[in-house]
Coordinates of C-alpha atoms in Angstrom, one line a residue:
M1 CA -124.4 127.0 48.8
N2 CA -122.9 126.3 52.3
D3 CA -119.3 126.9 52.7
A4 CA -117.5 123.9 51.2
P5 CA -115.3 121.7 53.6
A6 CA -111.3 121.6 52.7
A7 CA -110.5 119.3 50.2
T8 CA -108.9 116.7 53.4
S9 CA -112.5 116.2 55.3
P10 CA -115.7 116.4 53.5
T11 CA -118.7 116.6 55.3
S12 CA -120.6 113.7 55.3
P13 CA -123.5 112.0 58.0
G14 CA -123.0 109.0 59.5
A15 CA -119.6 109.1 60.9
L16 CA -118.1 105.4 60.6
T17 CA -116.4 103.1 62.8
L18 CA -113.5 100.9 63.0
E19 CA -116.4 98.1 63.9
D20 CA -118.3 99.1 61.1
A21 CA -115.6 99.0 58.8
R22 CA -115.0 95.0 59.7
L23 CA -118.6 94.6 59.2
F24 CA -118.7 96.1 55.7
L25 CA -115.1 94.0 54.8
E26 CA -116.9 90.6 55.5
Q27 CA -120.1 91.2 53.5
H28 CA -117.3 92.6 50.7
V29 CA -115.6 89.5 51.0
R30 CA -118.3 86.9 51.0
T31 CA -119.2 88.4 47.4
T32 CA -116.0 87.5 46.2
T33 CA -114.5 84.5 45.4
W34 CA -111.7 83.9 47.0
G35 CA -111.4 85.7 49.8
R36 CA -110.6 84.3 53.5
R37 CA -114.1 84.8 55.3
G38 CA -114.5 85.3 59.2
L39 CA -110.9 87.5 58.9
A40 CA -112.3 90.7 59.2
A41 CA -113.2 91.2 62.4
R42 CA -109.7 89.2 63.5
L43 CA -107.3 92.0 61.1
D44 CA -104.3 93.3 63.5
V45 CA -105.1 96.9 62.0
T46 CA -102.8 99.4 62.7
S47 CA -104.5 102.5 61.7
F48 CA -108.0 103.8 60.6
E49 CA -108.3 107.0 59.7
R50 CA -111.3 108.9 58.1
S51 CA -110.2 110.6 54.9
G52 CA -112.6 111.9 51.9
A53 CA -112.6 113.3 48.3
F54 CA -114.5 115.1 46.1
D55 CA -116.3 114.2 43.0
V56 CA -116.4 117.1 40.0
V57 CA -118.9 116.5 37.1
F58 CA -120.0 118.8 34.1
Q59 CA -122.5 118.2 31.9
S60 CA -123.0 120.5 28.6
Y61 CA -126.5 119.4 26.9
T62 CA -126.1 119.7 22.9
E63 CA -128.0 119.6 19.6
T64 CA -126.7 118.9 16.3
R65 CA -128.5 118.7 12.9
V66 CA -126.7 117.7 9.8
P67 CA -128.8 117.8 6.4
E68 CA -129.2 115.1 4.0
E69 CA -130.0 114.8 0.5
T70 CA -132.0 110.9 -0.1
H71 CA -134.0 109.9 -2.1
E72 CA -136.9 107.0 -2.1
P73 CA -139.2 105.4 -4.9
Y74 CA -142.5 107.4 -6.1
A75 CA -145.1 105.1 -6.8
G76 CA -147.4 108.5 -7.1
G77 CA -149.2 110.8 -4.9
P78 CA -149.0 114.2 -3.9
V79 CA -145.4 115.4 -3.7
D80 CA -144.8 118.4 -1.3
G81 CA -142.6 121.0 -3.7
P82 CA -140.9 124.5 -3.7
A83 CA -144.3 125.4 -4.8
N84 CA -146.0 124.4 -1.4
G85 CA -143.2 127.2 0.1
R86 CA -139.7 128.1 1.0
A87 CA -137.9 125.3 2.4
P88 CA -136.7 126.1 6.0
G89 CA -133.2 125.7 7.2
P90 CA -131.8 123.0 9.0
W91 CA -132.5 125.3 12.5
E92 CA -135.1 126.9 11.2
I93 CA -137.7 123.9 12.0
L94 CA -139.3 123.6 15.5
L95 CA -138.8 120.1 16.9
Q96 CA -139.9 118.7 20.8
M97 CA -136.8 119.1 22.5
P98 CA -135.8 116.1 24.9
P99 CA -136.0 116.7 29.2
L100 CA -132.0 118.9 29.7
F101 CA -129.3 116.3 30.1
T102 CA -131.0 113.3 28.6
Q103 CA -127.6 110.7 27.4
E104 CA -128.5 110.7 23.7
H105 CA -131.8 110.8 21.7
R106 CA -131.8 110.8 17.8
V107 CA -134.5 112.0 15.2
I108 CA -134.3 112.2 11.4
V109 CA -136.4 114.9 9.9
R110 CA -138.2 115.7 6.6
V111 CA -137.6 118.8 5.3
P112 CA -141.0 120.2 4.2
H113 CA -141.1 122.0 0.7
T114 CA -138.1 120.0 -0.9
D115 CA -139.5 116.9 -3.1
E116 CA -138.9 116.9 -6.4
V117 CA -139.5 114.0 -8.4
R118 CA -136.9 113.1 -11.6
T119 CA -136.3 109.8 -13.7
C120 CA -134.4 107.4 -11.8
Y121 CA -130.8 108.0 -12.6
R122 CA -129.7 104.1 -12.9
C123 CA -132.4 102.6 -15.4
T124 CA -133.4 106.3 -16.6
G125 CA -137.6 104.8 -16.3
A126 CA -137.6 101.3 -17.3
G127 CA -137.9 100.1 -14.2
R128 CA -135.4 97.1 -14.9
V129 CA -131.6 97.3 -15.2
T130 CA -128.7 94.7 -17.0
C131 CA -127.7 91.7 -14.1
S132 CA -124.2 92.1 -12.7
T133 CA -123.8 88.2 -12.5
C134 CA -124.0 87.1 -15.8
S135 CA -123.6 90.2 -17.2
G136 CA -127.0 90.3 -19.6
G137 CA -126.6 86.9 -20.8
G138 CA -128.3 85.1 -18.8
R139 CA -126.3 81.8 -18.0
V140 CA -123.0 81.5 -15.9
I141 CA -120.5 79.1 -15.7
C142 CA -121.2 75.5 -14.2
S143 CA -120.3 75.7 -10.8
H144 CA -119.8 71.5 -10.6
C145 CA -117.4 71.2 -13.6
G146 CA -115.6 74.6 -13.9
G147 CA -117.3 74.9 -17.4
D148 CA -115.4 71.9 -19.2
G149 CA -119.0 70.0 -19.1
R150 CA -117.0 66.8 -17.9
T151 CA -116.2 65.7 -14.4
T152 CA -113.0 63.5 -13.2
E153 CA -113.1 61.1 -10.5
T154 CA -110.9 58.9 -8.9
R155 CA -111.7 55.0 -7.5
T156 CA -109.5 53.1 -5.5
T157 CA -109.9 49.3 -5.6
T158 CA -108.8 46.8 -3.0
E159 CA -108.9 43.1 -4.6
T160 CA -107.5 39.6 -2.8
D161 CA -106.2 36.8 -4.7
A162 CA -106.6 33.0 -3.9
Q163 CA -103.4 33.2 -1.8
G164 CA -104.9 35.9 0.4
N165 CA -102.5 38.8 -1.2
T166 CA -103.9 41.9 -1.4
S167 CA -103.6 44.4 -4.1
T168 CA -104.9 47.8 -4.5
R169 CA -105.3 49.6 -8.1
T170 CA -106.6 52.8 -8.7
E171 CA -109.2 53.7 -11.7
T172 CA -109.6 57.3 -13.3
Y173 CA -112.7 58.0 -15.3
T174 CA -114.8 60.9 -16.7
S175 CA -118.1 61.5 -16.9
T176 CA -120.6 64.0 -18.5
C177 CA -121.1 66.8 -15.6
S178 CA -124.4 66.2 -14.0
G179 CA -124.8 69.8 -13.5
C180 CA -125.0 71.5 -17.0
W181 CA -125.4 68.1 -19.2
G182 CA -122.0 68.5 -20.9
S183 CA -122.2 72.2 -21.8
G184 CA -120.9 74.0 -19.0
R185 CA -122.7 76.7 -18.7
V186 CA -126.3 76.9 -16.6
T187 CA -129.5 79.5 -16.0
C188 CA -128.3 81.9 -14.1
A189 CA -130.1 81.7 -10.3
T190 CA -130.4 85.7 -10.1
C191 CA -132.3 86.8 -13.1
G192 CA -133.7 83.7 -13.9
G193 CA -132.3 83.7 -17.5
S194 CA -133.8 86.7 -18.9
G195 CA -130.4 88.9 -17.8
K196 CA -132.3 91.9 -16.3
V197 CA -133.3 92.0 -12.7
T198 CA -135.5 94.8 -10.9
C199 CA -133.5 98.1 -10.4
G200 CA -133.2 98.8 -6.8
P201 CA -132.7 102.5 -6.3
C202 CA -136.5 102.7 -7.4
A203 CA -137.9 99.2 -6.9
G204 CA -138.4 98.6 -10.4
L205 CA -141.1 101.9 -10.3
G206 CA -139.2 104.0 -12.6
R207 CA -139.3 107.2 -10.6
L208 CA -137.6 108.9 -7.7
C209 CA -138.9 111.0 -5.2
H210 CA -135.6 113.6 -3.9
F211 CA -136.1 115.1 -1.1
R212 CA -133.7 116.9 1.7
R213 CA -133.9 114.9 5.7
V214 CA -132.3 116.4 8.9
H215 CA -130.1 114.1 11.2
V216 CA -130.7 115.8 14.8
C217 CA -128.9 114.1 17.7
W218 CA -129.5 115.8 21.3
S219 CA -126.8 114.4 23.2
T220 CA -125.2 115.1 27.2
R221 CA -120.7 115.3 26.8
T222 CA -119.8 114.2 30.9
N223 CA -116.7 115.0 32.1
S224 CA -115.6 114.0 35.6
R225 CA -112.3 114.9 38.0
Q226 CA -111.9 112.9 40.9
I227 CA -109.8 114.7 43.3
E228 CA -109.1 112.3 46.8
K229 CA -105.6 111.7 48.8
T230 CA -104.9 108.3 49.7
D231 CA -104.4 105.9 47.0
L232 CA -107.7 104.8 46.8
P233 CA -108.3 104.9 42.9
D234 CA -110.3 108.2 41.2
E235 CA -112.7 106.0 39.5
L236 CA -113.6 104.0 42.4
V237 CA -114.5 107.6 44.0
G238 CA -116.6 108.5 40.9
L239 CA -119.1 105.7 40.8
A240 CA -119.2 106.0 45.2
G241 CA -122.0 107.2 46.4
G242 CA -121.8 111.0 48.0
D243 CA -123.8 114.2 49.2
V244 CA -123.7 117.3 47.1
I245 CA -122.7 119.8 48.3
H246 CA -122.9 122.1 45.0
S247 CA -125.4 122.2 42.1
E248 CA -125.4 124.5 39.8
E249 CA -127.1 124.7 36.5
E250 CA -127.1 127.4 33.8
A251 CA -127.6 127.7 29.9
R252 CA -123.8 128.3 30.2
I253 CA -121.5 128.7 33.0
E254 CA -118.2 130.2 33.0
P255 CA -114.9 129.9 34.5
G256 CA -114.3 131.3 38.0
R257 CA -112.2 134.3 39.0
G258 CA -110.5 132.6 41.7
G259 CA -108.7 134.1 44.9
E260 CA -108.9 134.4 48.2
G261 CA -112.5 135.5 49.5
G262 CA -113.2 135.6 45.5
A263 CA -116.2 133.8 44.1
G264 CA -116.7 130.0 43.7
P265 CA -114.9 128.4 40.7
Y266 CA -117.8 129.7 38.2
R267 CA -119.6 132.9 38.0
G268 CA -122.8 133.7 40.1
A269 CA -121.4 131.6 42.8
F270 CA -120.4 133.8 45.9
T271 CA -119.3 130.8 48.2
R272 CA -115.4 130.0 49.2
V273 CA -114.7 127.1 47.6
N274 CA -112.1 124.4 48.0
A275 CA -108.9 125.0 45.9
D276 CA -108.9 122.3 44.3
V277 CA -112.3 121.7 44.0
E278 CA -111.8 125.2 41.8
V279 CA -109.0 124.4 39.8
A280 CA -110.9 121.0 38.7
A281 CA -114.4 123.1 37.9
N282 CA -112.4 125.5 35.5
A283 CA -110.5 122.8 34.2
L284 CA -113.8 120.7 33.1
I285 CA -115.6 124.0 32.3
A286 CA -112.5 125.6 29.6
S287 CA -112.9 121.8 28.2
H288 CA -116.3 122.1 26.6
V289 CA -115.8 123.6 23.0
F290 CA -118.1 123.4 20.7
P291 CA -117.9 123.4 16.7
E292 CA -120.6 126.1 14.9
N293 CA -122.8 122.9 14.1
E294 CA -123.0 122.5 17.7
K295 CA -125.9 123.8 19.8
L296 CA -125.5 124.5 23.3
H297 CA -128.8 124.4 25.5
G298 CA -127.5 123.9 29.4
Q299 CA -124.3 123.4 31.7
R300 CA -124.6 121.6 35.0
L301 CA -121.7 120.8 37.2
V302 CA -122.1 119.1 41.0
V303 CA -119.7 118.7 43.4
R304 CA -119.9 115.9 45.7
A305 CA -118.3 115.1 48.6
V306 CA -117.9 111.0 49.1
P307 CA -117.0 110.0 52.2
V308 CA -113.3 108.1 52.4
Y309 CA -112.1 106.2 55.5
E310 CA -108.5 104.1 55.1
A311 CA -107.6 101.1 57.6
R312 CA -103.5 99.8 57.2
Y313 CA -103.2 96.6 59.0
R314 CA -100.1 94.5 59.0
W315 CA -100.0 90.7 57.7
G316 CA -97.1 89.0 57.8
K317 CA -94.4 91.0 57.7
E318 CA -96.6 93.8 54.9
T319 CA -99.0 96.5 55.5
R320 CA -101.8 96.2 53.8
T321 CA -104.7 98.4 53.5
F322 CA -107.9 98.4 52.4
W323 CA -111.0 101.1 52.3
V324 CA -114.5 102.0 53.0
F325 CA -116.0 104.5 50.7
G326 CA -119.2 106.1 49.8
T327 CA -122.7 106.6 51.1
D328 CA -123.3 103.3 50.3
R329 CA -119.9 102.0 51.7
R330 CA -118.5 100.3 49.4
V331 CA -115.2 98.3 50.0
H332 CA -111.5 98.0 47.9
A333 CA -109.2 95.5 49.3
P334 CA -106.9 95.3 46.2
R335 CA -104.3 93.0 48.3
Y336 CA -107.2 91.1 50.4
P337 CA -105.3 87.3 52.1
V338 CA -107.1 84.6 49.7
S339 CA -108.3 81.3 51.1
P340 CA -105.5 78.8 50.4
W341 CA -108.4 75.7 51.3
R342 CA -110.7 77.2 48.8
V343 CA -108.2 78.2 45.8
G344 CA -106.3 75.0 46.8
G345 CA -109.2 72.9 46.3
A346 CA -109.5 73.8 42.4
V347 CA -105.4 74.2 41.4
L348 CA -103.4 71.9 43.9
G349 CA -106.1 69.1 42.4
G350 CA -104.3 69.5 38.9
V351 CA -100.8 70.7 39.5
S352 CA -98.2 68.5 41.3
V353 CA -96.0 70.9 42.6
P354 CA -94.4 71.4 46.5
A355 CA -96.4 72.2 49.3
A356 CA -94.4 75.1 50.5
L357 CA -93.9 76.7 47.5
V358 CA -97.8 76.9 46.4
G359 CA -98.3 78.2 50.5
A360 CA -96.0 80.9 49.8
N361 CA -97.8 81.8 46.4
L362 CA -101.2 81.7 47.7
L363 CA -100.0 84.4 50.7
G364 CA -98.3 86.3 47.5
Q365 CA -95.1 85.7 49.2
T366 CA -91.5 84.1 47.9
A367 CA -91.0 81.0 48.6
P368 CA -87.2 80.7 50.9
P369 CA -84.4 79.1 49.3
P370 CA -83.4 75.7 50.1
P371 CA -80.5 75.0 52.9
P372 CA -76.7 74.6 51.6
V373 CA -75.9 71.4 51.3
P374 CA -72.7 70.3 52.1
E375 CA -70.9 69.5 48.4
S376 CA -69.8 65.8 49.7
R377 CA -72.9 64.8 50.1
I378 CA -74.8 66.3 46.4
E379 CA -76.7 63.4 45.1
V380 CA -78.1 63.4 41.5
V381 CA -81.5 62.5 41.0
A382 CA -83.5 62.1 38.1
P383 CA -86.4 63.7 38.8
P384 CA -89.3 62.1 38.8
V385 CA -92.2 61.1 35.4
L386 CA -94.9 62.9 36.7
P387 CA -98.4 61.9 35.4
E388 CA -100.0 64.2 32.9
P389 CA -102.4 66.8 35.2
P390 CA -106.6 66.3 35.0
P391 CA -107.8 69.7 33.7
I392 CA -108.3 72.1 36.0
P393 CA -111.7 72.9 37.3
A394 CA -113.7 75.7 37.1
P395 CA -113.7 77.8 39.9
P396 CA -117.0 78.0 42.5
P397 CA -119.2 80.3 41.1
P398 CA -120.0 83.4 43.6
P399 CA -122.6 83.4 46.3
P400 CA -126.7 84.2 45.1
E401 CA -128.1 86.9 46.3
L402 CA -130.9 86.1 48.9
V403 CA -134.3 86.9 48.5
K404 CA -135.3 90.2 49.4
A405 CA -138.2 91.0 51.4
K406 CA -141.3 91.9 49.9
G407 CA -143.2 95.1 50.1
P408 CA -141.6 98.8 50.8
R409 CA -139.9 99.8 53.3
P410 CA -142.1 100.7 56.3
N411 CA -142.0 104.3 57.8
V412 CA -141.4 104.4 61.2
T413 CA -141.7 107.0 63.8
A414 CA -139.0 109.3 66.0
G415 CA -136.4 106.7 67.6
K416 CA -137.1 103.6 65.4
T417 CA -135.2 102.4 62.2
V418 CA -136.5 99.6 60.2
I419 CA -133.5 97.2 58.5
E420 CA -134.0 94.3 55.9
L421 CA -133.5 90.8 57.6
R422 CA -132.6 88.2 54.8
T423 CA -131.5 84.0 55.6
D424 CA -130.5 81.4 53.9
P425 CA -132.3 79.5 53.4
P426 CA -135.2 81.5 53.1
G427 CA -138.6 81.0 55.6
L428 CA -137.1 80.9 58.7
D429 CA -139.3 81.9 61.9
V430 CA -138.1 84.8 63.1
F431 CA -138.4 86.1 66.8
V432 CA -137.7 89.3 68.7
G433 CA -138.1 89.3 72.5
G434 CA -139.9 86.2 72.2
K435 CA -142.5 87.3 70.2
K436 CA -143.3 86.0 66.2
L437 CA -142.5 88.3 63.4
G438 CA -143.0 86.2 60.8
V439 CA -141.0 84.6 58.4
S440 CA -137.8 85.6 56.6
P441 CA -137.4 87.8 55.1
L442 CA -139.1 90.7 56.3
W443 CA -138.3 94.0 57.7
I444 CA -138.3 94.8 61.4
T445 CA -138.2 97.1 63.0
I446 CA -135.8 98.0 66.5
P447 CA -135.1 101.4 68.3
S448 CA -132.2 103.8 67.3
K449 CA -132.2 105.2 70.7
G450 CA -128.8 105.3 72.3
A451 CA -127.9 103.5 75.5
G452 CA -126.3 106.6 77.4
P453 CA -122.4 107.2 77.3
C454 CA -120.4 104.1 77.6
K455 CA -118.5 103.2 80.9
Q456 CA -114.9 102.6 80.7
G457 CA -115.0 101.4 76.8
K458 CA -118.0 99.4 77.9
C459 CA -121.6 99.0 77.5
A460 CA -123.6 97.0 79.9
L461 CA -127.1 96.7 77.0
G462 CA -125.4 97.9 74.3
R463 CA -122.6 98.7 71.6
C464 CA -120.0 101.3 71.8
T465 CA -119.8 103.8 69.4
D466 CA -118.3 106.3 68.9
G467 CA -118.1 107.0 73.0
A468 CA -121.7 106.0 73.4
C469 CA -124.0 102.8 73.4
E470 CA -125.9 101.8 70.7
S471 CA -129.5 100.5 71.5
V472 CA -129.1 96.3 70.7
T473 CA -131.9 94.1 69.8
K474 CA -131.9 90.2 69.8
V475 CA -133.4 88.7 66.7
E476 CA -133.5 85.2 67.1
V477 CA -134.2 83.1 64.1
R478 CA -135.6 79.2 63.7
G479 CA -135.3 76.8 60.9
A480 CA -135.4 73.0 60.6
E481 CA -131.7 72.7 61.8
G482 CA -131.9 74.8 65.1
A483 CA -131.8 78.3 66.1
R484 CA -130.1 81.2 66.1
I485 CA -129.7 84.7 67.7
V486 CA -127.6 87.4 66.1
E487 CA -127.4 91.6 68.1
V488 CA -128.9 93.5 65.3
A489 CA -127.9 97.2 65.7
P490 CA -128.8 100.7 63.5
S491 CA -125.0 101.2 62.9
D492 CA -125.3 97.3 60.9
G493 CA -127.1 98.8 58.2
D494 CA -130.1 98.9 56.6
L495 CA -129.6 95.7 55.1
V496 CA -128.1 92.4 57.8
E497 CA -128.0 88.7 55.7
L498 CA -127.8 85.6 57.8
R499 CA -125.9 83.0 55.7

């Protein structure tokens, strides 16, 4: 293992520029419901700093075996009893173990030489038992009349005399129950009137085969800790992509000795490890304690370096923050400005409130207080009666995922890179240098070589990236609604979407 970097700046290939961060932020906003589109490129960013995080993951792969005495109906046939040999213990049974660090796998194994045939304990060999519904009588109380044999009904009659006067009369009368014909009891539906039902444990066979079985469970216990210096939530760091800077897999991993110049966070690693990582690893190792009936098969400790880029920008009188993190370039923008037009179209149409108050709430600001009114001009005005607002419509669904390019990613030679181009709608003609490459979505091969250093912060034929000019390829997309030209560079990532 190479020397681990400091906790504040783990190494990660492919440094990110502010312009790249703006692009990833814009892509993130377009996948949300209320984010303001097109704003990322115009944000007043006051600082853009690269930090880093560590994701420390510790796993233990264990096995448990729990014996159980059970039985099943015996219909005859051979019996594997103690006469065939000694019954093995739960841990003496040889089983094929799943691959290490399988999340969970369960099996039930019948223990050899434990079968024993006995008379059924419930029916004592008869195969039938007393019906619990009718207690063996074969008849139960009628549900229509409750056992009275007669039912009561009420009838209301309205009559009109010759003068047009109406009168209502209510009559109550009883009749013989049609369900039991006056007896108050009916035949039991459970046993059919016999008073007996088939015995459940032996299924009517009268005998049971008792045996022992073992419940076996292989499972992986996973715990993790994230070391991160900014306000980015730790749980997001654990979900992001990162570079594995250390991985060890042993039957059992012991806590390290620590100390300056000493071993790493566990025995057998002779490389200097960041102190915070060492503390987190030792805490995770110490937390994995197992009972006597749980067998440990292997442990694994993985330390990943996750790049984190923090950008602060001004919005009104506030300073807000967004992060681009992970090798998969995830974005977290918790207070990103929403679009008042998109939200207002769904909310303002159903709620009648002052426009100034709505605008302030949409931007997360408090509405300014009204100007003071002189006492001589105060008028008491009754509030208007507002009509009942219509129901608020459901928010619009997020934009659908664009159609992906067919086939695997093609291999390229040195100095070239491949990007996937998706369009909305698909089926547009794609041209590069006046030559048609095909119909979107498709794979495009572009140059990845640099175009020399920047001159006075500008590039004549490319794009400035960390003081060097990056090659830019102009891609023309033609459709029924016209043509569009976009510039594509390796820093745009493996996927370019045109909506």
